[in-house]
Amino acid sequence: MESCPPSRGIRTQITNEAANNQGAMMWRAPEYGGDFVFFTVRDGRQLVVYRQVGSGDGPGSWAVIGTVDMPAATPYVWSPEYFIHNGRSYIFFQMNPTNDSSDMTQPSRIGMVGILPENAGLVDLTPANAPDRVRMDPEYFITAQGPFIYYNRYKPQTDTRPFIGEGVWRVDTQLGPPVASLQRR
């Protein structure tokens, strides 16, 4: 199905829930035969993944194929992005305890989900024994060992001290090395 994205100048509404959807990104998902998928953050607290489904000769419509709620301790999603590794799509993001993306007083975490039912469970990439830190602006890079998520890390601001930068950190997604025959982007 080659109907999306639409031609220039044509505007088409593709979601219509009674919700605040933000942060959308669209790509061709290899796990769905190259069909277009996109995600959005619904009401700041939930990742929602959509897939374009066919309707004969027409452009098709969009259907929700997955939703992921955030943990109670870090219910807000910021900076979501996707990558494709070994023929599968993954969405990564920061999970925050507050809806203020600039709040440097509260520790945050890095999370990841796949878009297939069997890998759509939330994976907290922040080690259980990690210190309380603000983690921001996650980005990915696929190495010979597999995908890593890089992020800026800070000691949280307190009443007596401003936040303190600790540099760029990375975490292994544990998805394994690339398989050359499965890499498509």
PDB file of C-alpha atoms in Angstrom:
ATOM      1  CA  MET A   1       0.000   0.000   0.000  1.00  0.00           C
ATOM      2  CA  GLU A   2       1.632   3.221  -1.155  1.00  0.00           C
ATOM      3  CA  SER A   3      -1.000   5.731  -0.073  1.00  0.00           C
ATOM      4  CA  CYS A   4       0.784   7.458   2.761  1.00  0.00           C
ATOM      5  CA  PRO A   5       2.256   9.948   3.369  1.00  0.00           C
ATOM      6  CA  PRO A   6      -0.202  11.994   1.296  1.00  0.00           C
ATOM      7  CA  SER A   7       0.806  14.197  -1.601  1.00  0.00           C
ATOM      8  CA  ARG A   8       1.956  17.723  -0.905  1.00  0.00           C
ATOM      9  CA  GLY A   9      -0.768  20.179  -0.072  1.00  0.00           C
ATOM     10  CA  ILE A  10      -3.321  17.532   0.895  1.00  0.00           C
ATOM     11  CA  ARG A  11      -4.194  17.501   4.579  1.00  0.00           C
ATOM     12  CA  THR A  12      -5.762  14.415   6.093  1.00  0.00           C
ATOM     13  CA  GLN A  13      -6.682  13.861   9.721  1.00  0.00           C
ATOM     14  CA  ILE A  14      -5.448  10.438  10.822  1.00  0.00           C
ATOM     15  CA  THR A  15      -6.453  10.342  14.512  1.00  0.00           C
ATOM     16  CA  ASN A  16      -9.733  11.424  16.025  1.00  0.00           C
ATOM     17  CA  GLU A  17      -9.666  10.358  19.666  1.00  0.00           C
ATOM     18  CA  ALA A  18     -10.776  12.742  22.359  1.00  0.00           C
ATOM     19  CA  ALA A  19      -7.170  13.050  23.531  1.00  0.00           C
ATOM     20  CA  ASN A  20      -4.103  15.228  23.243  1.00  0.00           C
ATOM     21  CA  ASN A  21      -1.761  13.420  20.813  1.00  0.00           C
ATOM     22  CA  GLN A  22       1.816  14.703  20.514  1.00  0.00           C
ATOM     23  CA  GLY A  23       5.256  13.634  19.337  1.00  0.00           C
ATOM     24  CA  ALA A  24       4.252  11.589  16.278  1.00  0.00           C
ATOM     25  CA  MET A  25       6.826   9.843  14.090  1.00  0.00           C
ATOM     26  CA  MET A  26       6.051   7.707  11.030  1.00  0.00           C
ATOM     27  CA  TRP A  27       8.072   5.024   9.236  1.00  0.00           C
ATOM     28  CA  ARG A  28       7.761   1.858   7.169  1.00  0.00           C
ATOM     29  CA  ALA A  29       7.719  -1.092   9.565  1.00  0.00           C
ATOM     30  CA  PRO A  30       9.483  -4.201   8.252  1.00  0.00           C
ATOM     31  CA  GLU A  31       7.496  -6.417  10.626  1.00  0.00           C
ATOM     32  CA  TYR A  32       4.329  -5.301   8.807  1.00  0.00           C
ATOM     33  CA  GLY A  33       5.638  -5.791   5.279  1.00  0.00           C
ATOM     34  CA  GLY A  34       6.797  -2.194   4.970  1.00  0.00           C
ATOM     35  CA  ASP A  35       3.358  -0.745   5.789  1.00  0.00           C
ATOM     36  CA  PHE A  36       3.351   2.714   7.291  1.00  0.00           C
ATOM     37  CA  VAL A  37       3.090   2.897  11.075  1.00  0.00           C
ATOM     38  CA  PHE A  38       3.379   5.824  13.427  1.00  0.00           C
ATOM     39  CA  PHE A  39       3.304   6.442  17.137  1.00  0.00           C
ATOM     40  CA  THR A  40       2.085   9.320  19.219  1.00  0.00           C
ATOM     41  CA  VAL A  41       2.065  10.134  22.909  1.00  0.00           C
ATOM     42  CA  ARG A  42      -1.526  10.309  24.147  1.00  0.00           C
ATOM     43  CA  ASP A  43      -2.188  12.739  27.000  1.00  0.00           C
ATOM     44  CA  GLY A  44       1.522  12.684  27.894  1.00  0.00           C
ATOM     45  CA  ARG A  45       1.204   9.255  29.548  1.00  0.00           C
ATOM     46  CA  GLN A  46       0.635   6.598  26.920  1.00  0.00           C
ATOM     47  CA  LEU A  47       2.388   5.514  23.736  1.00  0.00           C
ATOM     48  CA  VAL A  48      -0.053   4.603  20.983  1.00  0.00           C
ATOM     49  CA  VAL A  49       1.051   2.844  17.781  1.00  0.00           C
ATOM     50  CA  TYR A  50      -1.070   3.038  14.610  1.00  0.00           C
ATOM     51  CA  ARG A  51      -0.890   1.076  11.350  1.00  0.00           C
ATOM     52  CA  GLN A  52      -2.366   2.005   8.035  1.00  0.00           C
ATOM     53  CA  VAL A  53      -4.846  -0.694   7.020  1.00  0.00           C
ATOM     54  CA  GLY A  54      -6.093  -1.126   3.460  1.00  0.00           C
ATOM     55  CA  SER A  55      -9.558  -0.610   2.105  1.00  0.00           C
ATOM     56  CA  GLY A  56      -9.323  -1.961  -1.441  1.00  0.00           C
ATOM     57  CA  ASP A  57      -8.232   0.720  -3.895  1.00  0.00           C
ATOM     58  CA  GLY A  58      -8.477   3.634  -1.440  1.00  0.00           C
ATOM     59  CA  PRO A  59      -5.887   5.124   0.880  1.00  0.00           C
ATOM     60  CA  GLY A  60      -6.978   3.006   3.833  1.00  0.00           C
ATOM     61  CA  SER A  61      -7.493   4.082   7.394  1.00  0.00           C
ATOM     62  CA  TRP A  62      -5.440   4.035  10.556  1.00  0.00           C
ATOM     63  CA  ALA A  63      -5.942   1.472  13.320  1.00  0.00           C
ATOM     64  CA  VAL A  64      -4.420   1.329  16.790  1.00  0.00           C
ATOM     65  CA  ILE A  65      -2.174  -1.743  16.962  1.00  0.00           C
ATOM     66  CA  GLY A  66      -0.701  -1.141  20.390  1.00  0.00           C
ATOM     67  CA  THR A  67      -0.833   0.980  23.510  1.00  0.00           C
ATOM     68  CA  VAL A  68       1.690   1.121  26.325  1.00  0.00           C
ATOM     69  CA  ASP A  69       0.958   2.749  29.661  1.00  0.00           C
ATOM     70  CA  MET A  70       3.831   4.114  31.702  1.00  0.00           C
ATOM     71  CA  PRO A  71       4.665   2.988  35.262  1.00  0.00           C
ATOM     72  CA  ALA A  72       2.967   4.855  38.117  1.00  0.00           C
ATOM     73  CA  ALA A  73       6.304   6.214  39.407  1.00  0.00           C
ATOM     74  CA  THR A  74       7.260   7.690  35.992  1.00  0.00           C
ATOM     75  CA  PRO A  75       3.994   8.157  34.086  1.00  0.00           C
ATOM     76  CA  TYR A  76       5.063  10.862  31.602  1.00  0.00           C
ATOM     77  CA  VAL A  77       6.728  10.207  28.232  1.00  0.00           C
ATOM     78  CA  TRP A  78       9.252  12.620  26.708  1.00  0.00           C
ATOM     79  CA  SER A  79      11.526  12.518  23.648  1.00  0.00           C
ATOM     80  CA  PRO A  80      10.173   9.373  21.966  1.00  0.00           C
ATOM     81  CA  GLU A  81      11.927   8.170  18.821  1.00  0.00           C
ATOM     82  CA  TYR A  82      12.179   4.905  16.923  1.00  0.00           C
ATOM     83  CA  PHE A  83      14.836   2.706  15.378  1.00  0.00           C
ATOM     84  CA  ILE A  84      14.800  -0.511  13.357  1.00  0.00           C
ATOM     85  CA  HIS A  85      17.054  -3.388  14.338  1.00  0.00           C
ATOM     86  CA  ASN A  86      17.121  -6.890  12.862  1.00  0.00           C
ATOM     87  CA  GLY A  87      13.847  -6.327  11.028  1.00  0.00           C
ATOM     88  CA  ARG A  88      11.933  -5.040  14.044  1.00  0.00           C
ATOM     89  CA  SER A  89      10.892  -1.549  15.139  1.00  0.00           C
ATOM     90  CA  TYR A  90      11.482  -0.196  18.638  1.00  0.00           C
ATOM     91  CA  ILE A  91      10.416   3.032  20.308  1.00  0.00           C
ATOM     92  CA  PHE A  92      12.594   4.506  23.058  1.00  0.00           C
ATOM     93  CA  PHE A  93      11.934   7.469  25.344  1.00  0.00           C
ATOM     94  CA  GLN A  94      12.475   9.024  28.742  1.00  0.00           C
ATOM     95  CA  MET A  95       9.964   8.305  31.522  1.00  0.00           C
ATOM     96  CA  ASN A  96       9.421  11.147  33.978  1.00  0.00           C
ATOM     97  CA  PRO A  97       7.555  11.544  37.265  1.00  0.00           C
ATOM     98  CA  THR A  98       6.347  15.026  36.232  1.00  0.00           C
ATOM     99  CA  ASN A  99       4.695  16.470  33.146  1.00  0.00           C
ATOM    100  CA  ASP A 100       7.238  19.324  33.068  1.00  0.00           C
ATOM    101  CA  SER A 101       9.967  18.293  30.623  1.00  0.00           C
ATOM    102  CA  SER A 102      12.350  20.896  32.051  1.00  0.00           C
ATOM    103  CA  ASP A 103      11.985  19.790  35.702  1.00  0.00           C
ATOM    104  CA  MET A 104      15.541  19.023  36.805  1.00  0.00           C
ATOM    105  CA  THR A 105      14.532  18.125  40.387  1.00  0.00           C
ATOM    106  CA  GLN A 106      13.011  14.698  39.676  1.00  0.00           C
ATOM    107  CA  PRO A 107      14.929  11.589  38.555  1.00  0.00           C
ATOM    108  CA  SER A 108      13.847  10.049  35.259  1.00  0.00           C
ATOM    109  CA  ARG A 109      14.391   6.741  33.466  1.00  0.00           C
ATOM    110  CA  ILE A 110      14.896   5.460  29.925  1.00  0.00           C
ATOM    111  CA  GLY A 111      12.352   3.028  28.461  1.00  0.00           C
ATOM    112  CA  MET A 112      11.814   1.052  25.264  1.00  0.00           C
ATOM    113  CA  VAL A 113       9.038  -0.961  23.596  1.00  0.00           C
ATOM    114  CA  GLY A 114       8.653  -2.959  20.390  1.00  0.00           C
ATOM    115  CA  ILE A 115       5.598  -2.660  18.157  1.00  0.00           C
ATOM    116  CA  LEU A 116       4.672  -6.344  17.840  1.00  0.00           C
ATOM    117  CA  PRO A 117       2.455  -7.983  20.465  1.00  0.00           C
ATOM    118  CA  GLU A 118       5.294 -10.298  21.513  1.00  0.00           C
ATOM    119  CA  ASN A 119       7.771  -7.455  22.147  1.00  0.00           C
ATOM    120  CA  ALA A 120       5.467  -4.557  23.072  1.00  0.00           C
ATOM    121  CA  GLY A 121       6.049  -4.839  26.810  1.00  0.00           C
ATOM    122  CA  LEU A 122       7.768  -1.898  28.442  1.00  0.00           C
ATOM    123  CA  VAL A 123      11.483  -2.421  29.047  1.00  0.00           C
ATOM    124  CA  ASP A 124      13.051  -0.124  31.650  1.00  0.00           C
ATOM    125  CA  LEU A 125      16.602   0.359  30.366  1.00  0.00           C
ATOM    126  CA  THR A 126      17.716   2.129  33.541  1.00  0.00           C
ATOM    127  CA  PRO A 127      19.434  -0.452  35.760  1.00  0.00           C
ATOM    128  CA  ALA A 128      17.599  -1.187  39.015  1.00  0.00           C
ATOM    129  CA  ASN A 129      20.667  -0.157  41.054  1.00  0.00           C
ATOM    130  CA  ALA A 130      21.262   3.082  39.091  1.00  0.00           C
ATOM    131  CA  PRO A 131      21.486   6.285  41.116  1.00  0.00           C
ATOM    132  CA  ASP A 132      18.643   8.800  41.016  1.00  0.00           C
ATOM    133  CA  ARG A 133      19.483  11.001  38.027  1.00  0.00           C
ATOM    134  CA  VAL A 134      17.736  13.134  35.463  1.00  0.00           C
ATOM    135  CA  ARG A 135      18.106  11.424  32.079  1.00  0.00           C
ATOM    136  CA  MET A 136      17.287  13.508  29.007  1.00  0.00           C
ATOM    137  CA  ASP A 137      17.321  13.579  25.206  1.00  0.00           C
ATOM    138  CA  PRO A 138      17.803   9.874  24.423  1.00  0.00           C
ATOM    139  CA  GLU A 139      19.210   8.993  21.000  1.00  0.00           C
ATOM    140  CA  TYR A 140      20.165   5.643  19.488  1.00  0.00           C
ATOM    141  CA  PHE A 141      23.197   4.260  17.694  1.00  0.00           C
ATOM    142  CA  ILE A 142      23.562   0.712  16.405  1.00  0.00           C
ATOM    143  CA  THR A 143      27.029  -0.701  17.047  1.00  0.00           C
ATOM    144  CA  ALA A 144      28.526  -4.076  16.099  1.00  0.00           C
ATOM    145  CA  GLN A 145      27.285  -5.277  19.530  1.00  0.00           C
ATOM    146  CA  GLY A 146      23.748  -3.983  18.928  1.00  0.00           C
ATOM    147  CA  PRO A 147      21.718  -0.831  19.601  1.00  0.00           C
ATOM    148  CA  PHE A 148      22.678   1.485  22.444  1.00  0.00           C
ATOM    149  CA  ILE A 149      20.653   4.399  23.764  1.00  0.00           C
ATOM    150  CA  TYR A 150      22.706   7.502  24.562  1.00  0.00           C
ATOM    151  CA  TYR A 151      21.407  10.236  26.856  1.00  0.00           C
ATOM    152  CA  ASN A 152      22.470  13.256  28.897  1.00  0.00           C
ATOM    153  CA  ARG A 153      22.638  12.586  32.629  1.00  0.00           C
ATOM    154  CA  TYR A 154      22.409  15.075  35.516  1.00  0.00           C
ATOM    155  CA  LYS A 155      22.431  15.042  39.304  1.00  0.00           C
ATOM    156  CA  PRO A 156      19.027  16.460  40.233  1.00  0.00           C
ATOM    157  CA  GLN A 157      18.649  20.035  41.399  1.00  0.00           C
ATOM    158  CA  THR A 158      17.924  20.476  45.109  1.00  0.00           C
ATOM    159  CA  ASP A 159      16.904  23.427  47.272  1.00  0.00           C
ATOM    160  CA  THR A 160      20.593  24.100  47.947  1.00  0.00           C
ATOM    161  CA  ARG A 161      22.266  23.044  44.681  1.00  0.00           C
ATOM    162  CA  PRO A 162      21.621  23.506  40.948  1.00  0.00           C
ATOM    163  CA  PHE A 163      21.509  20.422  38.730  1.00  0.00           C
ATOM    164  CA  ILE A 164      24.954  19.101  37.810  1.00  0.00           C
ATOM    165  CA  GLY A 165      25.771  17.658  34.401  1.00  0.00           C
ATOM    166  CA  GLU A 166      27.485  14.273  34.401  1.00  0.00           C
ATOM    167  CA  GLY A 167      28.010  13.997  30.641  1.00  0.00           C
ATOM    168  CA  VAL A 168      26.645  11.635  28.037  1.00  0.00           C
ATOM    169  CA  TRP A 169      25.886   8.075  29.114  1.00  0.00           C
ATOM    170  CA  ARG A 170      24.744   5.003  27.233  1.00  0.00           C
ATOM    171  CA  VAL A 171      22.814   1.843  27.941  1.00  0.00           C
ATOM    172  CA  ASP A 172      22.796  -1.418  25.977  1.00  0.00           C
ATOM    173  CA  THR A 173      19.312  -2.392  24.754  1.00  0.00           C
ATOM    174  CA  GLN A 174      20.298  -6.088  24.948  1.00  0.00           C
ATOM    175  CA  LEU A 175      18.868  -6.678  21.446  1.00  0.00           C
ATOM    176  CA  GLY A 176      22.081  -8.267  20.187  1.00  0.00           C
ATOM    177  CA  PRO A 177      24.306  -7.634  17.194  1.00  0.00           C
ATOM    178  CA  PRO A 178      22.951  -6.719  13.780  1.00  0.00           C
ATOM    179  CA  VAL A 179      22.109  -9.542  11.387  1.00  0.00           C
ATOM    180  CA  ALA A 180      23.087  -8.188   7.951  1.00  0.00           C
ATOM    181  CA  SER A 181      20.206  -9.878   6.116  1.00  0.00           C
ATOM    182  CA  LEU A 182      17.624  -8.226   8.400  1.00  0.00           C
ATOM    183  CA  GLN A 183      18.816  -4.621   8.326  1.00  0.00           C
ATOM    184  CA  ARG A 184      16.470  -2.280   6.440  1.00  0.00           C
ATOM    185  CA  ARG A 185      15.758   1.384   6.970  1.00  0.00           C
TER     186      ARG A 185
END
